[in-house]
Amino acid sequence: MKALKRVAPLALGGAISCATTSSPDLGIRVHDEPMKPVRYEGRIVGPHDDIDDMVDAACDTMLNIAQGERPLGYCATYFSDETQGSKWFFSHISPVKGTPGAPERTCDLPRDPVEPDRKEVLFLGGVLGGSKTNPEYWRPTHFFSQTAGESWWPDTLVFSLEPSGACTVYTYVGFSRVVTVRRDGDFIPTGTIYNEQGIIQTLKSAE
């Protein structure tokens, strides 16, 4: 794997502002040429000023996709690049797979951002029924690599597109294994993974 300090993403001009409802394609293309920095191209790649701007831009784009074509959500890997002025970037994004109304969900994501074709299956598990007012609310219960048979490692964002039209965002930090959910503009810790089965141990304050 190339060191991330060599990564120099390239955002397409107007990549986010040109989002339309005509195409659900949020794919990111990786260009890894010999003796050149790695380039990432796509409609939501970045640069973004901070993680809040990055998440807001992604949610706006996802929710602008035609309702009939909208998946359950998306998983994305991301990073911050100091050489680009501490800007934030997406390195890969994949649709969430699962059956509407069923709690179990997965994503296909590369562990190495410069090897996008070598994907692993991220098992998110999940539970439904967050509240009486929103019975279809979903949250992940695992961050587990079914391919490697161990807890997930890359920093990952999970965007859950709720039936209500909301975009709920979860973050997973591989180093600390802390899971957060974004509520009212803040990322609130909800749990931590302590084992190699990728099971989220929910914090009492989040129950």
Coordinates of N, CA and C in Angstrom, one line a residue:
M1 N 0.8 -1.2 0.0 CA 0.0 0.0 0.0 C 0.9 1.2 0.0
K2 N 0.5 2.2 -0.9 CA 1.2 3.5 -0.9 C 0.9 4.3 0.4
A3 N 1.8 5.0 0.9 CA 1.6 5.8 2.1 C 0.5 6.9 1.7
L4 N -0.4 7.2 2.6 CA -1.4 8.2 2.3 C -0.8 9.6 2.1
K5 N 0.4 9.8 2.6 CA 1.0 11.2 2.4 C 1.3 11.4 0.9
R6 N 1.3 10.3 0.1 CA 1.5 10.5 -1.3 C 0.2 10.7 -2.0
V7 N -0.9 10.5 -1.4 CA -2.1 10.7 -2.1 C -2.4 12.1 -2.3
A8 N -2.7 12.5 -3.6 CA -3.1 13.8 -3.9 C -4.4 13.8 -4.7
P9 N -5.5 13.8 -4.1 CA -6.8 13.6 -4.8 C -7.0 14.8 -5.7
L10 N -7.8 14.6 -6.7 CA -8.2 15.6 -7.7 C -9.7 15.7 -7.8
A11 N -10.3 16.8 -7.4 CA -11.8 16.9 -7.4 C -12.1 17.4 -8.8
L12 N -13.2 16.9 -9.4 CA -13.7 17.4 -10.7 C -14.3 18.8 -10.4
G13 N -14.1 19.7 -11.3 CA -14.8 21.0 -11.2 C -16.3 20.9 -11.1
G14 N -16.9 21.5 -10.0 CA -18.3 21.4 -9.9 C -18.8 20.0 -9.6
A15 N -18.0 19.2 -9.0 CA -18.4 17.8 -8.8 C -19.7 17.6 -8.0
I16 N -19.8 18.4 -6.9 CA -20.9 18.3 -6.0 C -22.1 19.1 -6.5
S17 N -21.9 20.3 -7.0 CA -23.0 21.2 -7.4 C -23.7 20.7 -8.6
C18 N -23.1 19.8 -9.4 CA -23.7 19.4 -10.6 C -24.5 18.1 -10.4
A19 N -24.7 17.7 -9.2 CA -25.5 16.5 -8.9 C -26.9 16.7 -9.4
T20 N -27.5 15.6 -10.0 CA -28.8 15.7 -10.5 C -29.5 14.4 -10.1
T21 N -30.8 14.3 -10.4 CA -31.6 13.1 -10.0 C -31.6 12.1 -11.2
S22 N -30.9 12.4 -12.2 CA -30.9 11.5 -13.4 C -30.0 10.3 -13.3
S23 N -29.1 10.3 -12.4 CA -28.1 9.2 -12.3 C -27.8 9.0 -10.9
P24 N -27.9 7.7 -10.4 CA -27.5 7.4 -9.0 C -26.0 7.1 -8.9
D25 N -25.2 7.3 -9.9 CA -23.8 6.9 -9.9 C -23.0 7.9 -8.9
L26 N -22.5 7.3 -7.8 CA -21.6 8.1 -6.9 C -20.3 7.4 -6.9
G27 N -19.9 6.6 -7.9 CA -18.7 5.9 -7.9 C -17.5 6.9 -8.0
I28 N -16.4 6.4 -7.4 CA -15.1 7.2 -7.4 C -14.1 6.4 -8.2
R29 N -13.5 7.1 -9.1 CA -12.4 6.4 -9.9 C -11.1 6.7 -9.4
V30 N -10.2 5.7 -9.3 CA -8.9 5.8 -8.8 C -7.9 5.7 -9.9
H31 N -7.0 6.7 -10.0 CA -5.9 6.7 -11.0 C -4.6 6.6 -10.3
D32 N -4.0 5.4 -10.4 CA -2.7 5.2 -9.7 C -1.7 4.9 -10.8
E33 N -1.0 6.0 -11.3 CA 0.0 5.9 -12.3 C 1.4 5.8 -11.7
P34 N 2.3 5.1 -12.4 CA 3.6 5.0 -11.9 C 4.3 6.3 -11.8
M35 N 5.0 6.6 -10.7 CA 5.8 7.8 -10.4 C 4.9 9.0 -10.3
K36 N 3.6 8.9 -10.1 CA 2.7 10.0 -10.0 C 1.8 9.8 -8.7
P37 N 1.4 10.9 -8.1 CA 0.5 10.8 -7.0 C -0.8 10.1 -7.4
V38 N -1.5 9.4 -6.5 CA -2.8 8.8 -6.8 C -3.8 9.9 -6.9
R39 N -4.7 9.8 -7.9 CA -5.8 10.7 -8.1 C -7.1 10.0 -7.9
Y40 N -8.1 10.8 -7.2 CA -9.4 10.3 -7.1 C -10.4 11.2 -7.8
E41 N -11.3 10.7 -8.5 CA -12.2 11.5 -9.3 C -13.7 11.0 -9.1
G42 N -14.6 12.0 -8.9 CA -16.0 11.6 -8.7 C -16.8 12.8 -8.2
R43 N -18.1 12.7 -8.2 CA -18.9 13.8 -8.0 C -18.9 14.3 -6.5
I44 N -18.5 13.4 -5.5 CA -18.4 13.9 -4.1 C -17.1 13.7 -3.5
V45 N -16.0 13.5 -4.3 CA -14.7 13.3 -3.8 C -14.2 14.4 -2.8
G46 N -14.3 15.6 -3.2 CA -13.8 16.7 -2.5 C -12.9 17.6 -3.3
P47 N -12.2 18.6 -2.8 CA -11.9 18.7 -1.3 C -13.0 19.3 -0.5
H48 N -13.1 18.9 0.7 CA -14.1 19.5 1.7 C -13.3 20.1 2.8
D49 N -13.8 21.2 3.3 CA -13.1 21.9 4.4 C -13.0 21.2 5.7
D50 N -14.0 20.4 6.0 CA -13.9 19.6 7.2 C -14.9 18.4 7.1
I51 N -14.9 17.5 8.0 CA -15.7 16.3 7.9 C -17.2 16.7 7.9
D52 N -17.6 17.8 8.6 CA -19.0 18.2 8.6 C -19.4 18.6 7.2
D53 N -18.6 19.4 6.5 CA -18.9 19.8 5.1 C -19.0 18.6 4.2
M54 N -18.0 17.6 4.4 CA -18.0 16.4 3.6 C -19.3 15.6 3.7
V55 N -19.7 15.4 5.0 CA -20.9 14.7 5.2 C -22.2 15.4 4.7
D56 N -22.2 16.7 4.9 CA -23.4 17.5 4.4 C -23.5 17.4 2.9
A57 N -22.3 17.5 2.2 CA -22.3 17.5 0.7 C -22.8 16.1 0.2
A58 N -22.3 15.1 0.9 CA -22.6 13.7 0.5 C -24.1 13.4 0.7
C59 N -24.7 13.8 1.9 CA -26.1 13.6 2.1 C -26.9 14.3 1.1
D60 N -26.6 15.6 0.8 CA -27.4 16.4 -0.1 C -27.4 15.7 -1.5
T61 N -26.3 15.2 -1.9 CA -26.2 14.5 -3.2 C -27.0 13.2 -3.2
M62 N -26.9 12.4 -2.1 CA -27.6 11.1 -2.0 C -29.1 11.3 -2.0
L63 N -29.5 12.4 -1.3 CA -31.0 12.6 -1.2 C -31.6 13.2 -2.4
N64 N -30.7 13.7 -3.3 CA -31.2 14.3 -4.6 C -31.4 13.2 -5.6
I65 N -30.9 12.0 -5.3 CA -31.1 10.9 -6.2 C -32.6 10.5 -6.2
A66 N -33.1 10.2 -7.4 CA -34.6 9.9 -7.5 C -35.0 8.9 -6.5
Q67 N -36.1 9.1 -5.9 CA -36.6 8.2 -4.8 C -36.6 6.7 -5.2
G68 N -37.1 6.4 -6.5 CA -37.2 5.1 -6.9 C -35.8 4.4 -7.1
E69 N -34.8 5.2 -7.2 CA -33.5 4.6 -7.5 C -32.6 4.6 -6.2
R70 N -33.1 5.2 -5.2 CA -32.3 5.4 -4.0 C -32.0 4.0 -3.2
P71 N -30.8 3.7 -2.9 CA -30.5 2.5 -2.2 C -30.8 2.7 -0.7
L72 N -30.5 1.7 0.1 CA -30.7 1.9 1.6 C -29.7 2.9 2.2
G73 N -28.6 3.0 1.5 CA -27.6 4.0 2.0 C -26.2 3.7 1.2
Y74 N -25.2 4.3 1.8 CA -23.9 4.1 1.2 C -22.8 3.9 2.3
C75 N -21.7 3.2 2.0 CA -20.6 3.2 2.9 C -19.4 3.9 2.1
A76 N -18.6 4.6 2.9 CA -17.5 5.3 2.2 C -16.2 5.3 3.1
T77 N -15.1 5.2 2.5 CA -13.8 5.4 3.1 C -13.4 6.8 2.8
Y78 N -12.6 7.4 3.7 CA -12.2 8.8 3.6 C -10.9 9.1 4.4
F79 N -10.4 10.3 4.2 CA -9.2 10.6 4.9 C -9.0 12.2 4.8
S80 N -8.1 12.7 5.6 CA -7.7 14.1 5.6 C -6.3 14.2 5.1
D81 N -6.0 15.2 4.2 CA -4.7 15.3 3.6 C -4.1 16.6 4.0
E82 N -3.1 16.6 4.9 CA -2.4 17.8 5.3 C -1.7 18.6 4.2
T83 N -1.3 17.8 3.1 CA -0.6 18.5 2.0 C -1.6 19.3 1.2
Q84 N -2.9 19.1 1.4 CA -3.9 19.8 0.6 C -4.6 20.9 1.5
G85 N -3.9 21.3 2.6 CA -4.4 22.3 3.5 C -5.4 21.7 4.4
S86 N -5.2 20.5 4.9 CA -6.1 19.8 5.9 C -7.5 19.7 5.3
K87 N -7.6 19.4 4.0 CA -8.9 19.1 3.4 C -9.2 17.7 3.6
W88 N -10.5 17.4 3.4 CA -11.1 16.0 3.6 C -11.5 15.5 2.2
F89 N -11.4 14.2 2.0 CA -11.7 13.6 0.8 C -12.3 12.2 1.0
F90 N -13.2 11.8 0.0 CA -13.6 10.4 -0.1 C -12.7 9.7 -1.0
S91 N -12.3 8.4 -0.6 CA -11.5 7.6 -1.4 C -12.3 6.5 -2.1
H92 N -13.4 6.1 -1.5 CA -14.2 5.1 -2.1 C -15.6 5.2 -1.6
I93 N -16.6 4.8 -2.4 CA -18.0 4.8 -1.9 C -18.7 3.6 -2.6
S94 N -19.6 2.9 -1.8 CA -20.3 1.8 -2.3 C -21.7 1.8 -1.7
P95 N -22.7 1.3 -2.5 CA -24.1 1.3 -2.0 C -24.2 0.2 -0.9
V96 N -25.1 0.5 0.1 CA -25.4 -0.5 1.1 C -26.3 -1.6 0.4
K97 N -26.0 -2.9 0.7 CA -26.8 -4.0 0.2 C -27.6 -4.6 1.3
G98 N -28.8 -4.9 1.0 CA -29.7 -5.5 2.0 C -31.1 -5.5 1.4
T99 N -32.1 -6.1 2.2 CA -33.5 -6.1 1.8 C -34.2 -5.0 2.6
P100 N -35.0 -4.1 2.0 CA -35.7 -3.2 2.8 C -36.6 -3.8 3.8
G101 N -36.6 -3.3 5.0 CA -37.3 -3.9 6.1 C -36.6 -5.0 6.9
A102 N -35.4 -5.4 6.4 CA -34.6 -6.4 7.1 C -33.4 -5.7 7.7
P103 N -33.0 -6.1 8.9 CA -31.9 -5.4 9.6 C -30.5 -5.6 9.1
E104 N -30.2 -6.8 8.5 CA -28.8 -7.1 8.1 C -28.4 -6.4 6.8
R105 N -27.3 -5.7 6.9 CA -26.8 -5.0 5.7 C -25.3 -5.2 5.5
T106 N -24.8 -5.0 4.3 CA -23.4 -5.2 4.0 C -23.0 -4.1 3.0
C107 N -21.7 -3.9 2.9 CA -21.1 -3.1 1.8 C -19.8 -3.8 1.3
D108 N -19.5 -3.4 0.1 CA -18.2 -3.9 -0.5 C -17.3 -2.7 -0.6
L109 N -16.2 -2.8 0.2 CA -15.2 -1.7 0.3 C -13.8 -2.2 0.2
P110 N -12.9 -1.5 -0.4 CA -11.5 -1.9 -0.4 C -10.8 -1.5 0.9
R111 N -10.0 -2.4 1.4 CA -9.2 -2.1 2.6 C -8.1 -1.1 2.3
D112 N -7.5 -1.2 1.1 CA -6.5 -0.3 0.6 C -7.1 0.7 -0.4
P113 N -7.0 2.0 -0.1 CA -7.7 3.0 -0.9 C -7.1 3.0 -2.3
V114 N -5.9 2.6 -2.5 CA -5.3 2.6 -3.9 C -5.4 1.3 -4.6
E115 N -6.2 0.4 -4.0 CA -6.5 -0.9 -4.7 C -8.0 -1.1 -4.7
P116 N -8.7 -0.3 -5.4 CA -10.2 -0.3 -5.3 C -10.8 -1.6 -5.8
D117 N -10.2 -2.4 -6.6 CA -10.8 -3.7 -7.1 C -10.6 -4.8 -6.1
R118 N -9.8 -4.7 -5.1 CA -9.7 -5.7 -4.1 C -10.6 -5.4 -2.8
K119 N -11.8 -5.7 -3.0 CA -12.8 -5.3 -2.0 C -13.0 -6.4 -0.9
E120 N -13.4 -6.0 0.2 CA -13.9 -6.9 1.3 C -15.3 -6.6 1.6
V121 N -16.0 -7.6 2.1 CA -17.4 -7.5 2.5 C -17.5 -7.0 3.9
L122 N -18.0 -5.7 4.1 CA -18.2 -5.2 5.4 C -19.6 -5.5 5.9
F123 N -19.6 -6.3 7.0 CA -20.9 -6.7 7.5 C -21.3 -5.7 8.6
L124 N -22.4 -5.1 8.5 CA -22.9 -4.1 9.4 C -23.9 -4.6 10.4
G125 N -24.5 -5.8 10.1 CA -25.5 -6.3 11.0 C -26.7 -5.3 11.0
G126 N -27.2 -4.9 12.1 CA -28.2 -3.9 12.2 C -29.4 -4.3 13.0
V127 N -30.1 -3.3 13.5 CA -31.4 -3.5 14.2 C -32.3 -2.4 13.7
L128 N -33.6 -2.8 13.6 CA -34.6 -1.8 13.2 C -35.5 -1.5 14.4
G129 N -36.2 -0.4 14.3 CA -37.1 0.0 15.4 C -36.5 0.9 16.4
G130 N -36.1 2.1 16.0 CA -35.4 3.0 16.9 C -36.3 3.7 17.9
S131 N -37.6 3.9 17.5 CA -38.5 4.6 18.4 C -39.9 4.4 17.9
K132 N -40.9 4.7 18.7 CA -42.3 4.6 18.3 C -42.7 5.5 17.1
T133 N -42.0 6.7 17.1 CA -42.3 7.6 16.1 C -41.6 7.3 14.8
N134 N -40.6 6.5 14.8 CA -39.8 6.2 13.7 C -39.4 4.7 13.7
P135 N -40.4 3.8 13.5 CA -40.2 2.4 13.7 C -39.2 1.7 12.7
E136 N -39.0 2.4 11.6 CA -38.1 1.8 10.6 C -36.6 2.4 10.7
Y137 N -36.4 3.1 11.8 CA -35.0 3.6 12.0 C -34.0 2.4 12.1
W138 N -32.9 2.6 11.5 CA -31.9 1.5 11.5 C -30.6 2.0 12.1
R139 N -29.9 1.1 12.7 CA -28.5 1.4 13.2 C -27.7 0.1 13.1
P140 N -26.4 0.3 12.8 CA -25.5 -0.9 12.7 C -25.2 -1.5 14.0
T141 N -25.0 -2.8 14.1 CA -24.6 -3.5 15.3 C -23.2 -4.1 15.1
H142 N -22.6 -4.1 13.9 CA -21.3 -4.7 13.7 C -20.5 -3.8 12.7
F143 N -19.2 -3.9 12.8 CA -18.3 -3.5 11.8 C -17.3 -4.6 11.6
F144 N -17.6 -5.6 10.8 CA -16.9 -6.8 10.7 C -16.6 -7.2 9.2
S145 N -15.4 -7.5 9.0 CA -15.0 -8.0 7.6 C -15.3 -9.4 7.4
Q146 N -16.3 -9.7 6.7 CA -16.6 -11.1 6.4 C -15.5 -11.8 5.6
T147 N -14.8 -11.0 4.8 CA -13.7 -11.5 4.0 C -12.5 -12.0 4.8
A148 N -12.1 -11.1 5.7 CA -10.9 -11.4 6.5 C -11.3 -12.1 7.8
G149 N -12.5 -12.1 8.2 CA -12.9 -12.8 9.4 C -12.5 -12.1 10.7
E150 N -12.5 -10.8 10.7 CA -12.0 -10.0 11.8 C -12.7 -8.6 11.8
S151 N -12.6 -7.9 12.9 CA -13.1 -6.6 13.0 C -12.6 -5.7 11.9
W152 N -13.5 -4.8 11.4 CA -13.2 -3.9 10.3 C -12.0 -3.0 10.8
W153 N -11.3 -2.5 9.8 CA -10.1 -1.6 10.2 C -10.2 -0.2 9.6
P154 N -10.5 0.0 8.3 CA -10.4 1.3 7.7 C -11.4 2.3 8.3
D155 N -11.0 3.6 8.4 CA -12.0 4.6 8.8 C -13.1 4.6 7.8
T156 N -14.4 4.6 8.3 CA -15.5 4.4 7.4 C -16.7 5.2 7.8
L157 N -17.4 5.8 6.8 CA -18.7 6.5 7.1 C -19.8 5.6 6.5
V158 N -20.9 5.5 7.3 CA -22.0 4.8 6.8 C -23.2 5.8 6.8
F159 N -23.8 5.9 5.6 CA -24.9 6.8 5.4 C -26.2 6.0 5.2
S160 N -27.1 6.1 6.2 CA -28.4 5.4 6.2 C -29.4 6.3 5.7
L161 N -30.0 6.0 4.5 CA -31.1 6.9 3.9 C -32.4 6.3 4.4
E162 N -33.0 7.0 5.4 CA -34.2 6.6 6.1 C -35.4 6.7 5.2
P163 N -36.5 5.9 5.4 CA -37.7 6.1 4.7 C -38.4 7.4 4.9
S164 N -38.1 8.1 6.0 CA -38.6 9.4 6.3 C -38.0 10.5 5.4
G165 N -36.9 10.1 4.8 CA -36.2 11.1 3.9 C -34.9 11.7 4.6
A166 N -34.6 11.2 5.8 CA -33.5 11.7 6.6 C -32.2 10.9 6.1
C167 N -31.1 11.5 6.3 CA -29.8 10.9 6.0 C -29.0 10.8 7.3
T168 N -29.0 9.6 7.9 CA -28.3 9.4 9.2 C -26.9 8.9 8.9
V169 N -25.9 9.5 9.6 CA -24.5 9.2 9.3 C -23.8 8.6 10.6
Y170 N -23.2 7.5 10.3 CA -22.4 6.8 11.4 C -20.9 6.9 11.0
T171 N -20.0 7.1 11.9 CA -18.6 7.0 11.6 C -18.0 5.9 12.4
Y172 N -17.0 5.3 11.8 CA -16.2 4.2 12.5 C -14.7 4.6 12.3
V173 N -14.0 4.7 13.4 CA -12.6 5.0 13.4 C -11.8 3.7 13.7
G174 N -11.0 3.3 12.7 CA -10.3 2.0 12.9 C -9.4 1.9 14.0
F175 N -8.7 3.1 14.3 CA -7.7 3.1 15.4 C -8.3 2.9 16.7
S176 N -9.3 3.7 17.0 CA -10.0 3.6 18.3 C -11.1 2.6 18.4
R177 N -11.7 2.2 17.2 CA -12.8 1.4 17.1 C -14.1 2.0 17.7
V178 N -14.1 3.3 17.7 CA -15.3 4.0 18.3 C -16.3 4.3 17.2
V179 N -17.6 4.0 17.5 CA -18.6 4.3 16.5 C -19.4 5.5 17.0
T180 N -19.7 6.4 16.1 CA -20.5 7.6 16.5 C -21.7 7.8 15.5
V181 N -22.7 8.5 15.9 CA -23.8 8.9 15.1 C -23.9 10.4 15.1
R182 N -24.2 11.0 13.9 CA -24.4 12.4 13.8 C -25.8 12.8 14.2
R183 N -25.9 13.6 15.2 CA -27.2 14.2 15.7 C -27.1 15.7 15.9
D184 N -28.0 16.4 15.2 CA -28.0 17.9 15.3 C -26.6 18.5 15.1
G185 N -25.9 18.0 14.1 CA -24.6 18.6 13.8 C -23.4 18.1 14.6
D186 N -23.6 17.2 15.6 CA -22.6 16.7 16.4 C -22.4 15.2 16.2
F187 N -21.2 14.7 16.3 CA -20.9 13.3 16.2 C -20.9 12.7 17.7
I188 N -21.9 11.9 18.0 CA -22.0 11.5 19.4 C -21.6 10.0 19.5
P189 N -20.6 9.7 20.4 CA -20.2 8.3 20.5 C -21.4 7.4 20.9
T190 N -21.6 6.3 20.3 CA -22.6 5.3 20.6 C -22.1 4.0 21.1
G191 N -20.9 3.7 20.7 CA -20.4 2.4 21.1 C -18.9 2.2 20.7
T192 N -18.4 1.0 21.1 CA -17.0 0.7 20.8 C -16.9 -0.8 20.5
I193 N -16.0 -1.2 19.7 CA -15.8 -2.6 19.4 C -14.6 -3.1 20.2
Y194 N -14.8 -4.1 21.0 CA -13.7 -4.6 21.9 C -13.2 -6.0 21.5
N195 N -13.8 -6.6 20.5 CA -13.4 -7.9 20.1 C -13.1 -8.0 18.6
E196 N -12.8 -9.2 18.2 CA -12.5 -9.4 16.7 C -13.7 -9.9 16.0
Q197 N -14.9 -9.9 16.6 CA -16.1 -10.2 15.9 C -16.8 -9.0 15.4
G198 N -16.2 -7.8 15.6 CA -16.8 -6.6 15.1 C -18.1 -6.1 15.7
I199 N -18.4 -6.7 16.9 CA -19.7 -6.4 17.6 C -19.6 -5.1 18.3
I200 N -20.5 -4.2 18.1 CA -20.5 -2.9 18.8 C -21.1 -3.0 20.2
Q201 N -20.3 -2.7 21.2 CA -20.8 -2.7 22.5 C -21.3 -1.3 22.8
T202 N -22.7 -1.2 22.9 CA -23.3 0.1 23.0 C -23.0 0.8 24.4
L203 N -22.7 2.1 24.3 CA -22.5 2.8 25.5 C -23.8 3.0 26.3
K204 N -23.8 3.0 27.6 CA -25.0 3.1 28.4 C -25.7 4.4 28.1
S205 N -24.9 5.5 27.9 CA -25.5 6.8 27.6 C -26.2 6.9 26.3
A206 N -26.0 5.9 25.4 CA -26.6 5.9 24.1 C -27.8 4.9 24.0
E207 N -28.0 4.2 25.0 CA -29.1 3.2 25.0 C -30.5 3.9 25.1

